[in-house]
């Protein structure tokens, strides 16, 4: 009887392409962090939740902000509370351990079962942040000098790291990761994703909405192209609004749900109304005057 | 001659490290290439390539290397060859070689052979390449739980054909650029003041609280030196007629520069083909809105990092002759080349970004002056990659 391994293949609320499934399983098997890049809304954050659900593990989420320091993920020494207690409290301030609180990475190490650790939007932090994490992620252990304790991972967590590519990540960090770029879904994939969220959606409405959605995305120069989240909201608005499918492409109802920037909104409406009457711009004369 | 895939990738411009190559070999020996050449294609990519901007190069190298290889056996033979030949030691740095020696090649080879033996007994219909037949650890059915098939017939998919589609071409950093990508690149142009210099003027809250706590609540203020970016930049752009075709990319760079908030100082200047006695304050290049290049050199100390942007294409006389300037109202007592050399000598760091692709530099109509300018300034293409290389140059000491 062959041994059955657990492997990730998406969940009922998350569609994972075959390539993505492979990348997840490679990262898990090699015990390496999985770095996920892709446009906003391509399901990076949700992937980690889906992995946890699919593999039946707990998830810990560490949301990175511009001020986040690598050390915050290990532990925080709450000196303010200790100071407060020393003045007003009746607590035992001599025991530092009361004031040491594990961060998300610390929690993941200390957990008695294997967890999924999501380090979300790592590119928000300082450029050096990923490098500062390398050591702990490699050896899966760290010291707390204040108490003399060492926290060592009982089970190597499954680490998923997402990036919107706001900053370049350092090479040393990249070399240790398994990398996956989530492409923006094509129409087929997208209709599957919408289906997961709205199983009862009328087929014609979905097709028309998708057609219009990809047309809007194809317009060049938008400040923010609409993503999956906006499409999902839009489909809902169209359904609730009782819009007839054949009006969708012609009128783009509730366009504000898709496009959040005024400039984009106006640009798309303009394009919509000038369709057909488009003039080709003549190629610039290539007379060479230095 | 047998060329390793590793070197081929590097030749195609994918910056693969020995570390990653070792990880790939480890993964192969553990049977993670699933069941097909396509599985190998995605495995190798996820382990070796860390940016979608390099996917296209990976595809090209993959096609080159695996062209004609369709069956798992053929691939297996290739991989065995890697292990036989290991890596030619001459072409890797000593530091890399050290890591390589720590790697137990024999052990890996033994593991792989074992896998292959297991595999021999299998039928090859589905192509169970280096998989642990039947126990395949990974779903490769291509079905998602909702029942919709995603990704297609990957088992029969020819990896080489997938690579040949080159669907990541649009992500290439040397072909597509946008303001944001320029911005990302520009963020690398920073040098932080050291913790050792400057006054201690930032209150270190964490340390203050910690110290105060340790002193049982007796307030103890701790001050520290903040670290600030010390980089000052001058962007000097050619705004002459021959630059018109490159207006879009130049304005992208300009916008990105303008948005970059991390420079200690940033100034823009303009010129037409070459710089002479005057340097202009706006792109229309009128003498009435210019300053003397001499005073420009006094105003900005050598620490300023200077980025010239221009096609460096002009009539040779414009660089070499007294009064050679193209504009009728400009008289120059010294040839432009003297001024350019003066600028290059004054500043510790300067580069030239040229919107003409490097391939054409020695064959475009302006090749003569491009060559002259390249002798004075290190020249890079005005592309994301060129900018990145240029920024590196701006950061190293001469
Ligand atoms: N593959 C997918 N399957 C199901 N839902 C998805 C998928 N991709 C995106 N979504 C939906 O789109 C929304 C945005 O996803 P999110 O994970 O927040 O994106 P990101 O983190 O990449 O910005 C989520 O609410 C999710 O419901
Ligand atoms: Mg997210």
XYZ file of C-alpha atoms and ligand atoms in Angstrom:
716
model
C 0.000 0.000 0.000
C 1.687 3.239 -1.055
C 2.062 5.811 1.606
C -0.283 8.731 1.149
C 1.365 12.102 1.458
C -0.532 15.246 2.080
C -0.252 17.632 -0.778
C -1.861 20.893 -1.666
C -4.286 21.040 -4.551
C -6.368 24.122 -3.813
C -9.488 24.245 -1.680
C -13.167 24.599 -2.370
C -12.867 28.356 -1.936
C -9.570 28.840 -3.725
C -8.560 27.971 -7.248
C -4.889 27.151 -7.591
C -3.361 26.591 -11.012
C -1.361 23.425 -11.439
C 1.887 25.375 -11.512
C 0.999 27.049 -8.253
C 0.122 23.729 -6.629
C 3.506 22.397 -7.696
C 5.349 25.378 -6.281
C 3.568 25.047 -2.953
C 4.375 21.356 -2.743
C 8.012 21.882 -3.698
C 8.411 24.521 -0.996
C 6.768 22.311 1.611
C 8.873 19.297 0.645
C 12.133 21.235 0.694
C 11.226 23.161 3.838
C 11.942 26.455 2.093
C 9.962 29.685 2.344
C 7.601 30.163 -0.597
C 7.818 33.657 -2.033
C 4.674 34.708 -3.890
C 4.651 37.714 -6.154
C 1.874 39.090 -8.319
C -0.369 42.071 -8.957
C -2.610 43.111 -6.058
C -5.743 40.988 -5.964
C -4.243 37.885 -7.544
C -4.940 35.875 -4.416
C -1.550 35.940 -2.701
C -2.847 36.466 0.806
C -5.696 34.084 0.282
C -3.298 31.381 -0.927
C -1.738 31.066 2.516
C -5.178 30.624 4.075
C -6.003 28.037 1.485
C -2.776 26.121 2.133
C -3.588 26.070 5.831
C -7.097 24.884 5.141
C -6.045 22.344 2.528
C -3.332 20.822 4.683
C -5.428 21.178 7.801
C -3.037 23.374 9.730
C -3.332 26.469 11.838
C -2.336 29.763 10.227
C -0.393 32.612 11.800
C -0.395 35.914 9.958
C 2.322 38.488 10.312
C 1.255 41.674 8.525
C 4.264 43.743 7.603
C 4.186 47.530 7.790
C 6.802 50.093 6.867
C 7.881 50.297 10.493
C 8.022 46.556 11.155
C 11.386 45.291 12.371
C 12.567 41.720 11.966
C 12.976 41.462 15.716
C 9.248 42.174 16.224
C 8.564 38.782 14.719
C 10.669 37.020 17.317
C 9.573 38.605 20.570
C 8.658 41.894 22.157
C 9.869 42.936 25.558
C 7.079 45.046 26.979
C 9.192 47.471 28.971
C 6.387 50.016 29.190
C 4.139 47.599 31.035
C 6.996 46.637 33.285
C 7.718 50.267 34.029
C 4.045 50.879 34.681
C 3.783 47.900 36.991
C 6.903 48.926 38.842
C 5.264 52.212 39.771
C 1.623 51.394 40.286
C 1.103 47.694 40.023
C 1.277 44.988 42.572
C 2.822 42.628 40.021
C 6.122 40.923 40.385
C 8.253 43.066 38.117
C 11.407 41.157 38.900
C 10.353 38.288 36.641
C 11.094 39.569 33.130
C 9.367 36.583 31.590
C 5.984 38.178 32.334
C 6.935 40.965 29.970
C 8.247 38.915 27.069
C 5.676 38.362 24.346
C 6.462 36.165 21.368
C 6.015 37.623 17.883
C 4.467 35.668 15.020
C 7.670 33.919 14.062
C 8.273 33.131 17.711
C 4.762 31.736 18.040
C 5.241 29.615 14.933
C 8.425 28.144 16.391
C 6.898 27.538 19.789
C 3.766 25.879 18.440
C 3.361 22.228 19.309
C 2.089 21.443 15.824
C 3.251 22.517 12.391
C 1.642 25.801 11.360
C 1.454 27.884 8.214
C 3.167 31.227 8.778
C 2.147 34.000 6.393
C 4.513 36.958 6.213
C 2.250 39.275 4.275
C 3.584 42.090 2.073
C 7.217 41.814 3.034
C 8.120 44.557 0.570
C 6.421 47.143 2.799
C 9.261 47.000 5.294
C 12.725 48.460 5.089
C 14.966 47.136 2.323
C 17.122 45.291 4.848
C 14.219 43.590 6.602
C 14.301 40.291 4.674
C 18.022 39.906 5.299
C 17.483 40.430 9.003
C 15.132 37.442 9.013
C 17.452 35.080 7.148
C 19.330 33.688 10.065
C 16.289 32.766 12.139
C 14.485 31.301 9.129
C 17.536 29.200 8.324
C 18.311 27.768 11.719
C 14.713 27.954 12.997
C 15.801 29.132 16.401
C 16.578 32.328 18.336
C 17.690 33.509 21.768
C 15.984 35.829 24.193
C 18.906 37.449 26.003
C 16.648 39.072 28.619
C 15.670 35.685 30.008
C 18.452 33.505 28.661
C 15.887 31.338 26.888
C 16.293 29.811 23.444
C 13.228 29.260 21.311
C 13.706 26.452 18.804
C 11.114 25.345 16.285
C 9.480 22.080 17.259
C 8.097 21.787 13.749
C 9.470 23.768 10.830
C 6.576 26.055 9.887
C 5.394 26.287 6.287
C 6.427 29.836 5.496
C 4.571 31.786 2.814
C 5.836 35.265 1.992
C 3.993 37.677 -0.276
C 5.305 40.694 -2.135
C 3.706 43.311 -4.342
C 7.134 44.160 -5.706
C 7.168 47.617 -4.196
C 10.766 47.092 -3.323
C 13.363 44.741 -4.649
C 14.198 41.961 -2.260
C 17.828 41.233 -1.426
C 19.569 38.474 -3.409
C 20.707 36.510 -0.378
C 17.100 36.276 0.706
C 15.812 35.341 -2.738
C 18.319 32.539 -3.098
C 16.750 30.708 -0.182
C 13.172 30.946 -1.375
C 11.064 29.001 -3.795
C 9.619 31.601 -6.109
C 6.224 31.721 -7.716
C 4.746 34.518 -9.759
C 0.958 34.423 -9.818
C -0.058 35.587 -13.231
C -3.187 37.571 -13.656
C -5.858 34.916 -14.366
C -7.044 34.425 -17.935
C -10.773 34.418 -18.657
C -11.200 30.715 -18.111
C -9.449 30.751 -14.772
C -11.236 33.929 -13.776
C -14.634 32.488 -14.488
C -13.723 29.563 -12.224
C -12.696 31.995 -9.488
C -15.931 33.968 -9.782
C -17.837 30.715 -9.682
C -16.250 29.773 -6.398
C -17.586 32.986 -4.904
C -20.956 33.072 -6.682
C -21.883 29.522 -7.668
C -25.364 30.471 -8.816
C -24.378 33.257 -11.140
C -26.172 33.401 -14.456
C -23.821 32.226 -17.186
C -24.569 35.003 -19.633
C -24.063 37.697 -17.044
C -20.704 36.230 -16.084
C -19.532 36.051 -19.688
C -20.558 39.599 -20.443
C -19.027 40.905 -17.239
C -15.753 39.133 -17.973
C -15.681 40.452 -21.506
C -16.149 44.017 -20.282
C -13.691 43.524 -17.432
C -10.857 42.386 -19.701
C -11.635 45.173 -22.134
C -11.266 47.729 -19.339
C -8.008 46.128 -18.237
C -6.664 46.299 -21.763
C -6.889 50.082 -21.857
C -3.397 51.399 -21.497
C -2.428 54.113 -19.102
C -4.815 53.290 -16.265
C -3.446 54.309 -12.885
C -4.911 51.236 -11.270
C -6.171 48.344 -13.331
C -9.161 46.618 -11.763
C -8.274 43.297 -10.127
C -10.088 40.163 -9.024
C -11.508 41.793 -5.886
C -13.044 44.617 -7.904
C -14.467 42.166 -10.421
C -16.084 40.182 -7.627
C -17.647 43.335 -6.205
C -18.772 44.403 -9.640
C -20.415 41.093 -10.446
C -22.301 41.360 -7.194
C -23.384 44.925 -7.940
C -24.579 43.883 -11.400
C -26.572 41.010 -9.945
C -28.115 43.029 -7.159
C -28.854 45.854 -9.569
C -30.679 43.451 -11.858
C -28.691 44.606 -14.876
C -29.495 42.828 -18.092
C -26.375 41.110 -19.493
C -26.577 42.711 -22.925
C -26.236 46.162 -21.373
C -23.005 45.424 -19.581
C -20.491 46.016 -22.357
C -22.423 48.881 -23.854
C -22.997 50.910 -20.715
C -20.537 49.646 -18.140
C -23.009 50.132 -15.272
C -21.569 50.673 -11.766
C -18.179 51.411 -13.314
C -17.155 53.107 -10.074
C -16.998 49.691 -8.437
C -14.282 48.622 -10.901
C -12.314 51.847 -11.047
C -11.482 53.768 -7.921
C -9.529 56.608 -9.508
C -11.529 59.458 -11.068
C -9.024 59.822 -13.862
C -9.332 56.149 -14.821
C -13.102 56.343 -14.592
C -13.240 59.256 -17.018
C -10.652 57.770 -19.354
C -12.615 54.541 -19.676
C -15.934 56.311 -20.254
C -14.298 58.417 -22.920
C -12.931 55.330 -24.628
C -16.322 53.692 -24.435
C -18.002 56.566 -26.198
C -15.344 57.161 -28.818
C -15.220 53.514 -29.854
C -15.575 53.101 -33.547
C -14.655 56.695 -34.196
C -11.015 56.038 -33.384
C -8.417 57.749 -35.463
C -5.033 56.227 -35.990
C -2.244 58.560 -34.971
C 0.189 58.968 -37.845
C 3.649 57.591 -37.257
C 6.030 60.394 -36.388
C 8.171 61.525 -39.298
C 11.611 60.165 -38.734
C 13.520 63.085 -40.120
C 16.743 63.183 -38.258
C 17.451 66.692 -37.044
C 19.969 66.174 -34.237
C 30.616 19.951 -26.443
C 28.467 19.361 -23.464
C 27.411 22.602 -21.841
C 25.797 22.501 -18.476
C 22.296 23.940 -18.185
C 23.631 25.987 -15.287
C 26.066 27.871 -17.486
C 23.588 28.186 -20.261
C 21.195 29.919 -17.885
C 23.918 32.280 -16.795
C 24.872 32.973 -20.390
C 21.289 33.850 -21.097
C 21.374 36.311 -18.230
C 19.578 34.399 -15.481
C 21.614 35.066 -12.334
C 21.611 31.516 -10.958
C 23.767 30.871 -7.902
C 25.502 27.650 -6.939
C 23.274 27.548 -3.890
C 20.158 27.411 -5.972
C 21.676 24.874 -8.325
C 22.368 22.648 -5.348
C 18.795 23.036 -4.180
C 17.596 21.945 -7.608
C 19.786 18.867 -7.531
C 18.515 18.050 -4.072
C 14.940 18.414 -5.287
C 15.607 16.196 -8.304
C 17.137 13.527 -6.162
C 14.104 13.619 -3.936
C 11.854 13.048 -6.888
C 10.212 16.437 -6.917
C 10.161 16.762 -10.693
C 6.838 15.004 -10.583
C 6.156 12.975 -13.597
C 7.166 14.844 -16.686
C 9.527 17.154 -18.434
C 6.970 19.866 -17.819
C 7.213 19.117 -14.108
C 10.936 19.578 -14.405
C 10.440 22.850 -16.263
C 8.365 24.351 -13.460
C 10.466 22.856 -10.675
C 13.695 24.251 -12.051
C 12.093 27.611 -12.626
C 10.698 27.958 -9.124
C 14.040 27.012 -7.580
C 16.400 28.867 -9.919
C 14.599 31.972 -11.131
C 13.563 34.599 -8.606
C 11.994 37.258 -10.747
C 9.357 37.126 -13.447
C 11.542 39.530 -15.404
C 13.924 36.604 -15.953
C 11.297 34.052 -16.960
C 11.711 34.850 -20.640
C 15.441 34.237 -20.499
C 14.787 31.011 -18.696
C 12.435 30.007 -21.505
C 15.057 30.800 -24.115
C 17.761 28.852 -22.303
C 15.392 25.955 -21.712
C 14.498 25.752 -25.392
C 18.127 25.921 -26.340
C 19.170 23.201 -23.953
C 16.284 20.792 -24.167
C 15.391 21.254 -27.800
C 14.334 17.903 -29.203
C 14.020 16.268 -25.818
C 10.534 14.968 -25.281
C 10.746 11.874 -23.143
C 11.584 11.481 -19.489
C 14.473 9.123 -20.343
C 16.204 11.703 -22.447
C 15.905 14.192 -19.642
C 17.204 11.690 -17.141
C 20.278 11.139 -19.247
C 20.927 14.839 -19.304
C 20.629 15.117 -15.569
C 22.978 12.180 -15.034
C 25.467 13.997 -17.213
C 25.318 17.015 -14.974
C 26.196 14.913 -12.045
C 29.047 13.213 -13.902
C 30.592 16.417 -15.016
C 29.648 18.402 -11.960
C 30.639 21.972 -12.690
C 33.798 22.993 -14.499
C 35.782 24.416 -11.590
C 37.419 27.166 -13.560
C 34.301 29.099 -14.113
C 33.143 29.502 -10.560
C 34.497 31.838 -7.945
C 36.524 30.408 -5.046
C 33.746 31.333 -2.668
C 31.249 29.394 -4.720
C 33.618 26.489 -5.106
C 33.796 26.148 -1.357
C 30.059 25.696 -1.103
C 30.227 23.263 -3.912
C 32.746 21.066 -2.152
C 30.595 20.883 0.916
C 28.028 19.215 -1.222
C 28.162 15.464 -1.232
C 27.998 14.728 -4.908
C 28.430 10.988 -4.556
C 25.557 10.747 -2.177
C 23.307 12.637 -4.548
C 24.358 10.494 -7.471
C 23.645 7.374 -5.478
C 20.177 8.615 -4.547
C 19.363 9.461 -8.106
C 20.498 6.085 -9.373
C 18.282 4.449 -6.824
C 15.341 6.426 -8.073
C 16.125 5.369 -11.591
C 16.297 1.705 -10.648
C 12.897 1.968 -9.022
C 11.630 3.544 -12.147
C 12.905 0.938 -14.587
C 10.216 -1.495 -13.612
C 7.493 0.969 -14.443
C 5.602 1.317 -17.665
C 6.249 4.583 -19.345
C 2.826 5.455 -20.582
C 2.298 8.298 -18.175
C 6.004 8.898 -17.920
C 6.773 8.494 -14.260
C 10.055 10.241 -14.314
C 12.035 9.878 -11.141
C 8.825 9.708 -9.252
C 8.225 7.198 -6.554
C 5.775 5.366 -8.722
C 2.305 5.242 -7.320
C 3.283 7.139 -4.237
C 3.651 10.331 -6.194
C 3.623 12.909 -3.575
C 2.114 15.610 -5.615
C -1.152 16.094 -7.301
C -0.568 16.525 -10.973
C -4.028 15.797 -12.169
C -4.684 19.350 -13.184
C -8.098 19.265 -11.603
C -9.177 21.656 -8.979
C -11.601 20.512 -6.321
C -14.475 22.439 -7.824
C -14.195 20.140 -10.785
C -12.965 22.640 -13.319
C -9.887 21.638 -15.180
C -7.179 24.235 -14.978
C -3.852 24.173 -16.693
C -4.671 21.610 -19.329
C -3.014 18.367 -20.317
C 0.228 18.960 -18.567
C 1.223 15.331 -18.537
C 1.471 15.389 -22.282
C 2.452 19.005 -22.474
C 5.790 19.463 -24.139
C 7.898 21.581 -21.841
C 9.953 22.780 -24.750
C 6.830 23.929 -26.536
C 5.684 25.757 -23.436
C 9.049 27.455 -23.247
C 8.815 28.301 -26.920
C 5.584 30.179 -26.354
C 7.659 32.765 -24.493
C 4.664 34.127 -22.719
C 6.799 36.026 -20.215
C 8.409 38.147 -22.872
C 6.376 41.121 -21.746
C 7.910 40.973 -18.285
C 11.479 41.409 -19.444
C 13.069 44.268 -17.559
C 15.124 45.270 -20.566
C 12.065 45.692 -22.735
C 9.329 47.013 -20.540
C 9.721 49.829 -18.159
C 7.397 52.009 -16.278
C 7.711 54.837 -13.881
C 7.227 52.565 -10.917
C 9.981 50.206 -11.957
C 12.298 53.154 -12.371
C 11.305 54.259 -8.898
C 12.117 50.872 -7.456
C 15.518 50.983 -9.118
C 16.171 54.507 -7.877
C 15.559 53.487 -4.290
C 18.787 51.561 -4.514
C 20.595 54.814 -4.975
C 21.130 55.478 -1.339
C 23.973 55.610 1.046
C 23.101 55.919 4.686
C 25.038 58.156 6.966
C 26.884 55.998 9.435
C 25.819 55.660 13.056
C 29.187 57.093 13.959
C 28.820 60.541 12.470
C 26.604 63.515 13.137
C 25.018 64.691 16.367
C 22.916 62.409 18.535
C 19.600 64.107 18.116
C 16.927 61.453 17.877
C 15.255 60.275 21.044
C 15.531 56.493 21.100
C 12.199 55.658 22.667
C 12.740 51.921 23.014
C 16.088 52.319 24.701
C 14.785 55.139 26.905
C 11.936 52.996 28.166
C 14.201 50.025 28.610
C 16.800 52.002 30.564
C 14.123 53.706 32.626
C 12.591 50.337 33.384
C 15.933 48.919 34.409
C 16.476 51.901 36.712
C 13.210 51.166 38.456
C 11.310 54.024 36.875
C 13.891 56.767 37.130
C 13.655 58.611 33.841
C 16.733 58.048 31.716
C 16.770 59.542 28.234
C 18.732 57.802 25.497
C 19.691 59.684 22.359
C 20.920 58.240 19.128
C 22.006 59.282 15.672
C 19.462 58.796 12.958
C 20.568 57.271 9.710
C 19.776 59.380 6.696
C 20.316 58.992 3.003
C 23.237 61.177 2.038
C 22.922 60.866 -1.718
C 22.603 64.085 -3.724
C 21.722 63.850 -7.385
C 21.899 66.011 -10.490
C 19.860 64.850 -13.471
C 21.026 66.548 -16.653
C 18.938 65.848 -19.723
C 19.361 66.465 -23.430
C 16.170 68.078 -24.656
C 17.162 68.616 -28.261
C 15.228 67.575 -31.340
C 16.858 64.190 -31.815
C 15.561 63.193 -28.390
C 11.918 63.502 -29.469
C 11.459 59.786 -30.199
C 12.564 59.036 -26.633
C 10.400 61.599 -24.950
C 8.171 59.025 -23.339
C 10.901 57.094 -21.623
C 12.727 60.259 -20.595
C 9.616 61.653 -19.013
C 9.084 58.368 -17.185
C 12.547 58.641 -15.729
C 11.931 62.276 -14.893
C 8.688 61.477 -13.085
C 10.248 58.616 -11.186
C 13.123 60.839 -10.120
C 10.759 63.554 -9.056
C 8.731 61.145 -6.958
C 11.774 59.716 -5.267
C 11.703 61.374 -1.908
C 14.783 59.755 -0.502
C 17.521 61.948 -1.909
C 19.164 64.566 0.243
C 19.116 66.882 -2.752
C 17.924 66.532 -6.326
C 18.258 69.087 -9.166
C 17.396 69.024 -12.828
C 19.308 70.677 -15.676
C 19.094 70.604 -19.446
C 21.307 70.892 -22.488
C 21.116 70.566 -26.233
C 23.426 67.844 -27.574
C 26.450 68.983 -25.591
C 27.237 71.300 -22.708
C 29.189 74.511 -23.290
C 29.543 77.775 -21.337
C 25.950 77.654 -20.126
C 23.694 75.023 -18.673
C 19.926 75.403 -18.872
C 17.325 75.418 -16.151
C 14.384 74.303 -18.274
C 13.943 72.057 -21.305
C 13.427 74.912 -23.746
C 17.164 75.687 -23.449
C 17.080 79.474 -23.665
C 20.103 81.478 -22.587
C 17.807 83.776 -20.627
C 17.046 80.891 -18.278
C 20.468 79.385 -17.812
C 23.461 79.616 -15.532
C 27.155 79.659 -16.336
C 28.588 76.170 -16.339
C 31.492 77.593 -14.337
C 29.194 78.670 -11.531
C 27.347 75.385 -11.817
C 30.612 73.648 -10.965
C 31.080 75.900 -7.961
C 27.539 75.410 -6.772
C 27.627 71.639 -6.688
C 30.362 69.851 -4.844
C 31.990 66.685 -6.222
C 29.841 64.505 -3.971
C 26.810 65.088 -6.170
C 26.120 62.057 -8.300
C 25.454 63.100 -11.853
C 23.221 61.336 -14.354
C 23.329 62.564 -17.933
C 20.535 61.503 -20.242
C 20.969 61.917 -23.954
C 21.502 60.154 -27.259
C 25.012 61.640 -27.533
C 24.356 61.849 -31.258
C 25.456 65.042 -32.986
C 27.733 66.345 -35.636
C 31.348 65.732 -34.546
C 32.039 69.445 -34.879
C 29.602 70.117 -32.053
C 31.960 68.386 -29.677
C 35.263 69.239 -31.276
C 35.078 72.809 -32.558
C 35.151 76.272 -31.121
C 31.756 77.791 -31.856
C 30.562 74.354 -32.881
C 27.342 74.539 -30.874
C 24.243 73.712 -32.866
C 22.197 76.669 -31.626
C 22.881 79.834 -33.602
C 22.888 82.113 -30.540
C 25.440 80.059 -28.617
C 29.092 80.936 -28.959
C 31.608 78.659 -27.316
C 35.250 79.580 -26.915
C 36.162 76.047 -25.988
C 34.979 72.896 -27.745
C 32.183 70.965 -26.015
C 34.413 67.990 -25.332
C 36.529 70.121 -22.981
C 33.443 71.053 -21.000
C 32.285 67.456 -20.812
C 35.701 66.351 -19.560
C 35.692 69.153 -17.026
C 32.339 67.973 -15.704
C 33.521 64.366 -15.542
C 36.599 65.385 -13.589
C 34.774 67.634 -11.169
C 32.273 65.047 -9.975
C 33.341 61.869 -8.225
C 30.518 59.881 -9.786
C 28.811 60.423 -13.086
C 27.112 58.215 -15.656
C 25.468 58.654 -19.030
C 22.146 57.008 -19.886
C 21.471 56.631 -23.587
C 17.954 55.853 -24.846
C 19.411 54.329 -28.020
C 19.769 50.567 -27.494
C 23.406 49.625 -26.889
C 23.398 47.341 -29.912
C 23.185 50.379 -32.179
C 25.789 52.536 -30.480
C 28.480 51.694 -32.977
C 26.245 51.633 -36.023
C 23.765 54.471 -35.594
C 24.246 57.722 -37.409
C 25.673 59.310 -34.255
C 28.221 56.560 -33.594
C 31.214 58.903 -33.740
C 30.142 61.221 -30.935
C 28.667 58.347 -28.939
C 32.114 56.785 -28.945
C 33.696 60.049 -27.815
C 31.171 60.500 -25.033
C 31.690 56.924 -23.867
C 35.354 57.672 -23.360
C 34.363 60.409 -20.932
C 31.400 58.857 -19.114
C 30.447 55.254 -18.437
C 27.421 54.837 -20.695
C 24.395 52.637 -20.107
C 21.182 52.026 -21.966
C 18.222 53.963 -20.705
C 16.359 50.819 -19.690
C 15.573 49.423 -16.283
C 18.625 47.197 -16.466
C 20.837 49.988 -17.702
C 19.669 52.214 -14.893
C 20.361 49.467 -12.373
C 23.882 48.979 -13.691
C 24.417 52.711 -13.732
C 23.260 53.038 -10.141
C 25.766 50.411 -9.106
C 28.447 52.442 -10.807
C 27.311 55.580 -8.997
C 27.712 53.828 -5.676
C 31.196 52.403 -6.030
C 34.182 54.528 -5.267
C 36.346 55.431 -8.202
N -7.467 31.899 -7.117
C -8.474 32.440 -6.419
N -9.489 31.674 -5.979
C -10.502 32.238 -5.281
N -10.591 33.541 -4.966
C -9.596 34.352 -5.373
C -8.491 33.837 -6.108
N -7.651 34.868 -6.394
C -8.204 35.967 -5.854
N -9.380 35.670 -5.232
C -10.256 36.630 -4.554
O -9.743 37.944 -4.760
C -9.608 38.662 -3.534
C -8.248 39.241 -3.419
O -7.332 38.261 -3.049
P -6.101 38.539 -2.089
O -5.587 37.241 -1.604
O -6.429 39.553 -1.071
O -5.077 39.163 -3.150
P -3.618 39.739 -2.912
O -3.157 39.330 -1.554
O -2.813 39.114 -4.016
O -3.716 41.208 -3.085
C -9.883 37.689 -2.406
O -10.917 38.165 -1.647
C -10.284 36.401 -3.061
O -11.589 36.106 -2.693
Mg -2.623 40.566 0.034
